[in-house]
Short mmCIF file of C-alpha atoms and ligand atoms in Angstrom, two decimals:
data_model
loop_
_atom_site.label_atom_id
_atom_site.label_comp_id
_atom_site.label_asym_id
_atom_site.label_seq_id
_atom_site.Cartn_x
_atom_site.Cartn_y
_atom_site.Cartn_z
CA UNK A 1 -7.02 -9.94 -45.24
CA UNK A 2 -9.06 -6.95 -45.45
CA UNK A 3 -7.16 -3.91 -44.37
CA UNK A 4 -9.20 -0.72 -42.79
CA UNK A 5 -8.48 2.37 -44.22
CA UNK A 6 -10.18 5.15 -43.66
CA UNK A 7 -11.00 8.53 -46.29
CA UNK A 8 -9.74 7.01 -49.20
CA UNK A 9 -10.69 9.51 -51.87
CA UNK A 10 -10.53 7.84 -55.12
CA UNK A 11 -8.56 5.50 -56.64
CA UNK A 12 -6.33 6.97 -59.59
CA UNK A 13 -4.09 4.18 -59.81
CA UNK A 14 -5.12 0.60 -60.17
CA UNK A 15 -3.44 -2.30 -59.12
CA UNK A 16 -2.18 -3.09 -62.34
CA UNK A 17 -1.16 0.35 -64.04
CA UNK A 18 -0.07 2.03 -60.76
CA UNK A 19 0.86 5.67 -61.43
CA UNK A 20 2.77 8.71 -59.27
CA UNK A 21 1.28 11.64 -59.19
CA UNK A 22 3.17 14.31 -58.15
CA UNK A 23 1.22 17.41 -56.67
CA UNK A 24 1.23 20.83 -57.33
CA UNK A 25 4.82 22.53 -58.29
CA UNK A 26 7.19 24.11 -55.61
CA UNK A 27 7.32 27.51 -55.60
CA UNK A 28 10.80 29.38 -55.17
CA UNK A 29 10.79 28.79 -51.16
CA UNK A 30 11.14 31.86 -49.00
CA UNK A 31 11.31 31.03 -45.65
CA UNK A 32 14.87 28.60 -46.53
CA UNK A 33 12.21 25.52 -46.07
CA UNK A 34 14.01 24.67 -49.18
CA UNK A 35 13.06 21.03 -51.16
CA UNK A 36 16.70 20.21 -50.79
CA UNK A 37 16.42 20.57 -47.24
CA UNK A 38 12.75 18.83 -47.41
CA UNK A 39 12.17 15.10 -47.37
CA UNK A 40 11.08 15.19 -51.36
CA UNK A 41 14.47 13.89 -52.71
CA UNK A 42 14.70 10.44 -53.11
CA UNK A 43 11.77 8.40 -55.20
CA UNK A 44 11.35 5.05 -55.54
CA UNK A 45 12.08 2.90 -58.65
CA UNK A 46 8.98 1.69 -58.00
CA UNK A 47 6.40 3.81 -58.84
CA UNK A 48 3.26 3.12 -55.85
CA UNK A 49 0.13 3.19 -56.02
CA UNK A 50 -1.49 6.85 -54.72
CA UNK A 51 -5.24 7.74 -54.71
CA UNK A 52 -6.31 11.34 -56.64
CA UNK A 53 -8.86 13.77 -54.79
CA UNK A 54 -11.79 13.43 -56.64
CA UNK A 55 -13.05 15.80 -58.27
CA UNK A 56 -16.92 16.22 -58.54
CA UNK A 57 -18.28 17.62 -61.43
CA UNK A 58 -21.00 19.94 -62.29
CA UNK A 59 -24.30 20.74 -61.65
CA UNK A 60 -26.50 18.50 -63.87
CA UNK A 61 -29.80 17.74 -63.72
CA UNK A 62 -29.20 14.26 -62.40
CA UNK A 63 -27.07 13.17 -59.72
CA UNK A 64 -26.73 10.08 -61.83
CA UNK A 65 -25.39 11.92 -64.67
CA UNK A 66 -22.51 13.84 -62.34
CA UNK A 67 -19.31 12.07 -60.47
CA UNK A 68 -21.24 12.44 -57.21
CA UNK A 69 -21.90 8.91 -56.05
CA UNK A 70 -18.27 7.76 -57.09
CA UNK A 71 -17.13 10.68 -55.06
CA UNK A 72 -19.05 9.43 -52.65
CA UNK A 73 -18.63 5.74 -52.86
CA UNK A 74 -14.80 6.49 -52.37
CA UNK A 75 -14.62 9.22 -49.71
CA UNK A 76 -14.16 7.04 -46.83
CA UNK A 77 -13.99 3.06 -47.84
CA UNK A 78 -13.35 0.87 -45.07
CA UNK A 79 -11.69 -2.33 -46.87
CA UNK A 80 -9.01 -1.78 -48.82
CA UNK A 81 -9.40 -4.82 -51.18
CA UNK A 82 -13.13 -2.80 -52.34
CA UNK A 83 -10.93 -0.12 -54.03
CA UNK A 84 -7.71 -2.13 -54.91
CA UNK A 85 -8.91 -5.38 -56.32
CA UNK A 86 -9.04 -8.46 -54.74
CA UNK A 87 -5.81 -9.80 -55.26
CA UNK A 88 -4.70 -6.86 -53.04
CA UNK A 89 -3.48 -8.08 -49.69
CA UNK A 90 -2.30 -6.56 -46.99
CA UNK A 91 1.21 -7.26 -47.39
CA UNK A 92 0.97 -4.90 -50.98
CA UNK A 93 -1.01 -2.56 -49.28
CA UNK A 94 2.02 -1.78 -46.27
CA UNK A 95 4.63 -2.30 -49.72
CA UNK A 96 2.50 0.67 -51.07
CA UNK A 97 1.80 2.59 -47.81
CA UNK A 98 5.55 2.46 -47.47
CA UNK A 99 7.09 3.74 -50.57
CA UNK A 100 4.33 6.21 -50.50
CA UNK A 101 6.02 7.34 -47.54
CA UNK A 102 9.36 8.22 -49.45
CA UNK A 103 7.21 11.02 -50.76
CA UNK A 104 5.85 11.83 -47.63
CA UNK A 105 8.17 11.00 -44.94
CA UNK A 106 7.04 10.81 -41.32
CA UNK A 107 7.32 13.60 -39.21
CA UNK A 108 8.00 11.29 -35.92
CA UNK A 109 11.13 9.44 -38.13
CA UNK A 110 12.13 12.94 -39.39
CA UNK A 111 11.46 15.23 -36.09
CA UNK A 112 15.01 15.70 -36.62
CA UNK A 113 15.13 17.10 -39.79
CA UNK A 114 12.09 19.53 -39.08
CA UNK A 115 13.49 20.55 -35.62
CA UNK A 116 16.78 21.55 -37.41
CA UNK A 117 15.05 23.99 -39.73
CA UNK A 118 13.11 25.22 -37.11
CA UNK A 119 16.42 25.98 -35.11
CA UNK A 120 16.70 29.61 -34.38
CA UNK A 121 12.79 30.33 -35.63
CA UNK A 122 9.44 30.98 -34.04
CA UNK A 123 6.68 27.92 -34.90
CA UNK A 124 3.25 28.53 -35.23
CA UNK A 125 1.29 25.44 -35.36
CA UNK A 126 -2.36 24.44 -37.05
CA UNK A 127 -4.02 21.31 -36.23
CA UNK A 128 -7.59 20.33 -38.13
CA UNK A 129 -9.50 18.17 -35.83
CA UNK A 130 -11.69 15.30 -36.95
CA UNK A 131 -9.60 12.68 -38.21
CA UNK A 132 -6.57 14.59 -36.43
CA UNK A 133 -7.18 15.33 -32.97
CA UNK A 134 -10.09 13.01 -32.57
CA UNK A 135 -10.38 9.64 -34.68
CA UNK A 136 -12.88 9.31 -37.40
CA UNK A 137 -16.64 7.94 -35.37
CA UNK A 138 -19.77 6.72 -37.00
CA UNK A 139 -21.61 9.58 -34.88
CA UNK A 140 -19.83 13.29 -35.57
CA UNK A 141 -21.56 14.42 -32.27
CA UNK A 142 -19.01 11.81 -30.22
CA UNK A 143 -15.87 12.67 -31.37
CA UNK A 144 -14.51 12.89 -28.90
CA UNK A 145 -10.55 13.71 -28.54
CA UNK A 146 -8.71 12.03 -25.63
CA UNK A 147 -7.65 13.50 -22.55
CA UNK A 148 -4.02 12.71 -23.67
CA UNK A 149 -4.34 14.59 -26.69
CA UNK A 150 -5.68 17.65 -25.11
CA UNK A 151 -2.61 17.34 -22.82
CA UNK A 152 -0.24 17.41 -25.64
CA UNK A 153 -2.33 20.42 -27.27
CA UNK A 154 -2.95 21.79 -23.94
CA UNK A 155 1.33 21.56 -23.45
CA UNK A 156 2.32 22.82 -26.92
CA UNK A 157 0.24 25.76 -26.62
CA UNK A 158 2.66 26.94 -23.62
CA UNK A 159 5.45 27.09 -25.99
CA UNK A 160 4.24 28.34 -29.30
CA UNK A 161 0.69 30.07 -31.18
CA UNK A 162 -1.46 27.23 -31.47
CA UNK A 163 -4.47 26.83 -33.70
CA UNK A 164 -7.34 24.29 -34.65
CA UNK A 165 -8.54 24.73 -38.36
CA UNK A 166 -12.00 22.80 -38.63
CA UNK A 167 -15.19 22.30 -40.62
CA UNK A 168 -17.32 22.31 -37.66
CA UNK A 169 -18.70 25.49 -36.47
CA UNK A 170 -16.25 27.30 -34.03
CA UNK A 171 -18.03 27.04 -31.29
CA UNK A 172 -18.67 23.00 -31.26
CA UNK A 173 -14.93 22.52 -31.99
CA UNK A 174 -14.29 24.76 -29.12
CA UNK A 175 -16.10 22.76 -27.22
CA UNK A 176 -15.06 19.66 -27.64
CA UNK A 177 -11.27 21.02 -27.36
CA UNK A 178 -12.12 22.51 -24.59
CA UNK A 179 -9.20 24.70 -24.17
CA UNK A 180 -9.16 28.46 -23.72
CA UNK A 181 -5.51 29.12 -24.69
CA UNK A 182 -5.80 28.53 -28.29
CA UNK A 183 -7.17 30.07 -31.33
CA UNK A 184 -9.74 28.98 -33.53
CA UNK A 185 -11.18 29.12 -36.67
CA UNK A 186 -14.43 27.26 -37.63
CA UNK A 187 -16.45 26.33 -41.14
CA UNK A 188 -13.66 25.60 -42.80
CA UNK A 189 -12.13 28.69 -41.68
CA UNK A 190 -14.56 31.59 -42.29
CA UNK A 191 -14.96 32.28 -38.51
CA UNK A 192 -12.02 32.95 -36.62
CA UNK A 193 -11.64 34.38 -33.33
CA UNK A 194 -7.85 35.76 -33.70
CA UNK A 195 -5.71 36.60 -30.79
CA UNK A 196 -6.71 38.81 -28.17
CA UNK A 197 -5.81 42.53 -28.52
CA UNK A 198 -3.94 44.72 -25.94
CA UNK A 199 -5.78 47.31 -23.81
CA UNK A 200 -3.49 49.85 -25.65
CA UNK A 201 -5.09 49.32 -28.37
CA UNK A 202 -7.56 52.20 -29.12
CA UNK A 203 -8.68 50.93 -31.64
CA UNK A 204 -9.85 47.80 -29.97
CA UNK A 205 -13.21 46.84 -28.70
CA UNK A 206 -14.09 45.96 -25.19
CA UNK A 207 -14.96 42.56 -26.95
CA UNK A 208 -11.50 42.25 -29.12
CA UNK A 209 -9.88 42.73 -25.99
CA UNK A 210 -11.37 40.11 -23.91
CA UNK A 211 -12.05 37.85 -26.14
CA UNK A 212 -10.31 38.59 -29.50
CA UNK A 213 -10.81 39.72 -33.02
CA UNK A 214 -13.74 37.78 -34.97
CA UNK A 215 -13.37 37.75 -38.70
CA UNK A 216 -16.66 35.71 -40.46
CA UNK A 217 -15.79 36.38 -44.22
CA UNK A 218 -19.19 34.85 -45.20
CA UNK A 219 -21.86 36.65 -43.01
CA UNK A 220 -24.18 37.85 -45.36
CA UNK A 221 -24.97 34.12 -46.14
CA UNK A 222 -25.73 33.31 -42.83
CA UNK A 223 -29.51 32.98 -43.31
CA UNK A 224 -29.15 31.64 -46.53
CA UNK A 225 -27.39 28.74 -45.30
CA UNK A 226 -29.88 28.46 -42.18
CA UNK A 227 -32.58 28.09 -44.72
CA UNK A 228 -30.81 25.58 -46.49
CA UNK A 229 -30.00 23.39 -43.37
CA UNK A 230 -33.92 22.93 -42.28
CA UNK A 231 -34.65 23.34 -45.59
CA UNK A 232 -32.10 19.54 -45.86
CA UNK A 233 -33.54 18.14 -42.36
CA UNK A 234 -36.77 18.03 -43.47
CA UNK A 235 -35.92 16.31 -46.83
CA UNK A 236 -33.60 14.12 -44.96
CA UNK A 237 -35.70 13.66 -42.03
CA UNK A 238 -37.18 9.99 -43.47
CA UNK A 239 -33.63 8.76 -44.50
CA UNK A 240 -32.70 6.67 -41.84
CA UNK A 241 -28.80 7.35 -40.72
CA UNK A 242 -28.66 10.79 -42.41
CA UNK A 243 -28.00 13.82 -40.68
CA UNK A 244 -27.62 17.39 -41.39
CA UNK A 245 -25.17 19.52 -39.41
CA UNK A 246 -25.73 22.86 -39.06
CA UNK A 247 -21.49 24.03 -39.51
CA UNK A 248 -22.65 28.06 -39.07
CA UNK A 249 -20.95 29.09 -42.65
CA UNK A 250 -21.30 25.94 -44.42
CA UNK A 251 -24.20 22.47 -43.86
CA UNK A 252 -23.11 19.02 -43.97
CA UNK A 253 -24.74 16.36 -45.23
CA UNK A 254 -24.14 13.20 -43.13
CA UNK A 255 -24.27 9.66 -45.21
CA UNK A 256 -21.80 7.42 -42.97
CA UNK A 257 -24.51 5.70 -41.41
CA UNK A 258 -27.18 5.71 -44.56
CA UNK A 259 -27.60 2.64 -46.47
CA UNK A 260 -25.62 2.73 -50.02
CA UNK A 261 -28.92 2.27 -51.16
CA UNK A 262 -30.30 5.46 -50.22
CA UNK A 263 -26.71 7.72 -51.11
CA UNK A 264 -28.94 8.84 -54.44
CA UNK A 265 -31.70 10.10 -53.15
CA UNK A 266 -29.87 11.96 -50.26
CA UNK A 267 -27.52 13.28 -53.21
CA UNK A 268 -30.21 14.02 -55.28
CA UNK A 269 -31.34 16.05 -52.47
CA UNK A 270 -28.37 17.94 -51.85
CA UNK A 271 -28.07 18.90 -55.64
CA UNK A 272 -31.74 19.94 -56.38
CA UNK A 273 -31.49 22.05 -53.06
CA UNK A 274 -27.77 23.39 -54.49
CA UNK A 275 -29.76 24.10 -57.66
CA UNK A 276 -31.53 26.89 -55.58
CA UNK A 277 -28.96 28.98 -54.46
CA UNK A 278 -26.14 29.45 -57.21
CA UNK A 279 -24.59 31.38 -54.42
CA UNK A 280 -23.62 28.32 -52.68
CA UNK A 281 -21.40 25.21 -53.66
CA UNK A 282 -20.44 21.93 -52.88
CA UNK A 283 -17.64 20.08 -51.50
CA UNK A 284 -17.14 16.43 -50.91
CA UNK A 285 -15.71 15.34 -47.20
CA UNK A 286 -15.58 11.81 -45.32
CA UNK A 287 -18.63 10.35 -45.92
CA UNK A 288 -20.13 13.87 -46.36
CA UNK A 289 -21.50 16.32 -48.24
CA UNK A 290 -20.76 20.08 -47.64
CA UNK A 291 -22.79 23.06 -48.88
CA UNK A 292 -20.82 26.14 -48.33
CA UNK A 293 -20.74 29.85 -49.85
CA UNK A 294 -19.10 30.74 -53.19
CA UNK A 295 -16.03 32.63 -51.86
CA UNK A 296 -12.37 32.63 -52.65
CA UNK A 297 -11.95 31.27 -48.55
CA UNK A 298 -10.83 28.38 -47.98
CA UNK A 299 -8.38 27.00 -44.65
CA UNK A 300 -5.43 27.98 -46.50
CA UNK A 301 -6.70 31.51 -46.26
CA UNK A 302 -7.75 30.91 -42.63
CA UNK A 303 -3.99 29.85 -41.58
CA UNK A 304 -2.23 33.39 -43.78
CA UNK A 305 -5.23 35.45 -42.21
CA UNK A 306 -4.33 33.60 -38.33
CA UNK A 307 -0.72 34.06 -39.41
CA UNK A 308 -0.68 37.89 -40.12
CA UNK A 309 -3.14 38.64 -36.73
CA UNK A 310 -0.38 37.07 -34.72
CA UNK A 311 1.94 39.42 -36.35
CA UNK A 312 4.16 36.17 -38.16
CA UNK A 313 3.54 36.62 -41.71
CA UNK A 314 6.22 38.05 -43.63
CA UNK A 315 8.70 36.20 -40.89
CA UNK A 316 11.56 34.82 -42.22
CA UNK A 317 11.99 33.41 -39.25
CA UNK A 318 9.05 31.35 -38.53
CA UNK A 319 7.86 28.22 -39.24
CA UNK A 320 4.27 27.06 -40.06
CA UNK A 321 3.05 23.44 -39.52
CA UNK A 322 -0.39 22.38 -40.60
CA UNK A 323 -1.68 18.92 -39.29
CA UNK A 324 -4.58 18.09 -41.35
CA UNK A 325 -6.13 14.65 -42.64
CA UNK A 326 -8.82 15.48 -45.16
CA UNK A 327 -9.20 17.63 -48.64
CA UNK A 328 -10.67 20.45 -47.39
CA UNK A 329 -6.76 20.69 -45.16
CA UNK A 330 -4.96 20.94 -49.02
CA UNK A 331 -5.99 24.09 -49.22
CA UNK A 332 -3.41 25.11 -46.10
CA UNK A 333 -0.67 22.18 -47.00
CA UNK A 334 -0.90 24.38 -50.58
CA UNK A 335 -0.27 27.95 -49.23
CA UNK A 336 2.79 26.12 -47.26
CA UNK A 337 4.08 24.82 -49.70
CA UNK A 338 3.97 27.93 -51.93
CA UNK A 339 7.17 29.84 -51.07
CA UNK A 340 8.33 27.53 -49.09
CA UNK A 341 6.36 29.36 -46.36
CA UNK A 342 6.00 26.04 -44.26
CA UNK A 343 5.46 22.55 -43.45
CA UNK A 344 2.11 20.58 -44.34
CA UNK A 345 1.65 17.05 -42.65
CA UNK A 346 -0.99 14.50 -43.69
CA UNK A 347 -2.42 12.34 -41.73
CA UNK A 348 -3.59 9.48 -43.53
CA UNK A 349 -3.18 5.59 -43.13
CA UNK A 350 -3.36 4.76 -46.91
CA UNK A 351 -1.29 6.54 -50.02
CA UNK A 352 -3.29 10.13 -51.07
CA UNK A 353 -2.03 12.46 -53.16
CA UNK A 354 -1.14 15.74 -51.38
CA UNK A 355 0.54 19.14 -51.42
CA UNK A 356 2.25 17.89 -47.81
CA UNK A 357 5.76 17.82 -47.28
CA UNK A 358 5.17 14.76 -44.05
CA UNK A 359 2.92 12.28 -43.50
CA UNK A 360 1.61 10.71 -39.96
CA UNK A 361 -0.84 7.50 -40.20
CA UNK A 362 -3.57 8.31 -37.47
CA UNK A 363 -4.37 10.54 -34.53
CA UNK A 364 -2.23 8.60 -31.85
CA UNK A 365 0.85 9.39 -34.06
CA UNK A 366 0.18 12.92 -34.15
CA UNK A 367 -0.19 13.39 -30.49
CA UNK A 368 3.55 11.47 -30.57
CA UNK A 369 4.15 14.49 -32.66
CA UNK A 370 2.99 17.22 -30.31
CA UNK A 371 4.73 15.67 -27.59
CA UNK A 372 8.18 15.66 -29.44
CA UNK A 373 7.60 19.21 -30.34
CA UNK A 374 6.93 20.29 -26.73
CA UNK A 375 9.89 17.88 -25.38
CA UNK A 376 12.19 20.23 -28.70
CA UNK A 377 10.56 23.53 -26.79
CA UNK A 378 11.59 22.53 -23.95
CA UNK A 379 15.16 21.80 -24.71
CA UNK A 380 15.61 24.84 -26.41
CA UNK A 381 16.11 28.30 -25.27
O1 LIG B 1 -12.06 19.73 -40.65
P1 LIG B 1 -12.58 19.27 -39.38
O2 LIG B 1 -12.16 19.34 -38.24
O3 LIG B 1 -12.06 17.95 -39.87
O4 LIG B 1 -14.18 18.49 -40.28
C1 LIG B 1 -14.29 17.96 -41.28
C2 LIG B 1 -15.97 17.73 -41.22
O5 LIG B 1 -15.46 17.02 -39.48
C3 LIG B 1 -16.51 15.64 -39.19
O6 LIG B 1 -17.19 14.86 -39.58
C4 LIG B 1 -16.11 14.03 -39.80
O7 LIG B 1 -15.93 13.59 -38.75
C5 LIG B 1 -17.09 12.46 -37.89
C6 LIG B 1 -16.87 12.48 -36.93
O8 LIG B 1 -15.78 11.01 -36.54
C7 LIG B 1 -17.76 11.75 -38.83
O9 LIG B 1 -18.66 10.87 -38.64
C8 LIG B 1 -17.95 11.97 -40.37
O10 LIG B 1 -18.38 11.31 -41.09
C9 LIG B 1 -16.89 12.63 -41.13
O11 LIG B 1 -16.86 13.88 -42.51
C10 LIG B 1 -18.06 16.79 -38.95
O12 LIG B 1 -18.94 15.95 -38.01
C11 LIG B 1 -17.70 17.64 -39.85
O13 LIG B 1 -19.18 18.91 -39.94
C12 LIG B 1 -16.99 18.24 -40.34
O14 LIG B 1 -16.98 19.21 -41.53
#
């Protein structure tokens, strides 16, 4: 039986020669989230099958001579046998997942451990949107989160600072989530609305007191991104199923609904466009090619910025938790892992290399985790 698996980026190991990939080494812990307290203490004797994030090649003249197409093909397979091989059964997949969970335990079964490590400390929660709060769907405009999920997020935000960090434009993700009480970072962290400033702060503008402080490190790229958006809409208009999304400081070119035979054409258009803009670069998401500024700014930096704005950085009594499913979330996981700052939780139904500490299978488990946090916060003074 075929097993549905979303967002498997690239199979580093194959069935006959599985490898165990250990991500970035852990630096000296800073906030008492010592590795020995974390989940990565026991490893299986059996190496599990894991998946590496594919690194696309440099910009060459033709997409066929890069590994763009490989990355595109493996960015969101729907069928595990297609990637592991036809002799790979759902039982094998279950075993591989269970084995993988020894390294990335479920944040639900490890909840007590997380809560114990957070006891007496302040928690800050960072949530990705697509694939984390909302299920992945074919039409990006229909990626709605459930009312139950919204209620869970609303509840937790009553107790702890909660931020949404998304690849979408800030306005769009805020509309999807529909909760005023959260902090929002759009465009993979390049568009942040931080906390409101107190009216007593004489340096704050009226807007900062009412709406919050805006931080847009890529603002100079706005005209360029708009130009690229218009160009790509025009180029792809005859490719059935292609969709170009303007995410303000980045452009997403979706190929989820494009016939695989036309993927080369989509990739070639993006590739040719990028060649005209040396200050823009490509990243791969789930069945999406994303164009963004060449800027040292990512979701990890956004978390750092928000912690700082909230007065929660460099505090030994703060435990940031970041929940995300995509490759762009790895920057945030890495930031938290470095120096033992906090916990990354990867949402994935399949084994994947990650800088996260824990895992959750899908958005329904994310909701369960958030609700557990609410219960925990209600139970502690
Ligand atoms: O950082 P995120 O909040 O996870 O946003 C990443 C991208 O998510 C959206 O695309 C993905 O989800 C769509 C809806 O489920 C799906 O159709 C698409 O294939 C996925 O790539 C969003 O549309 C992108 O703009 C975001 O960058």
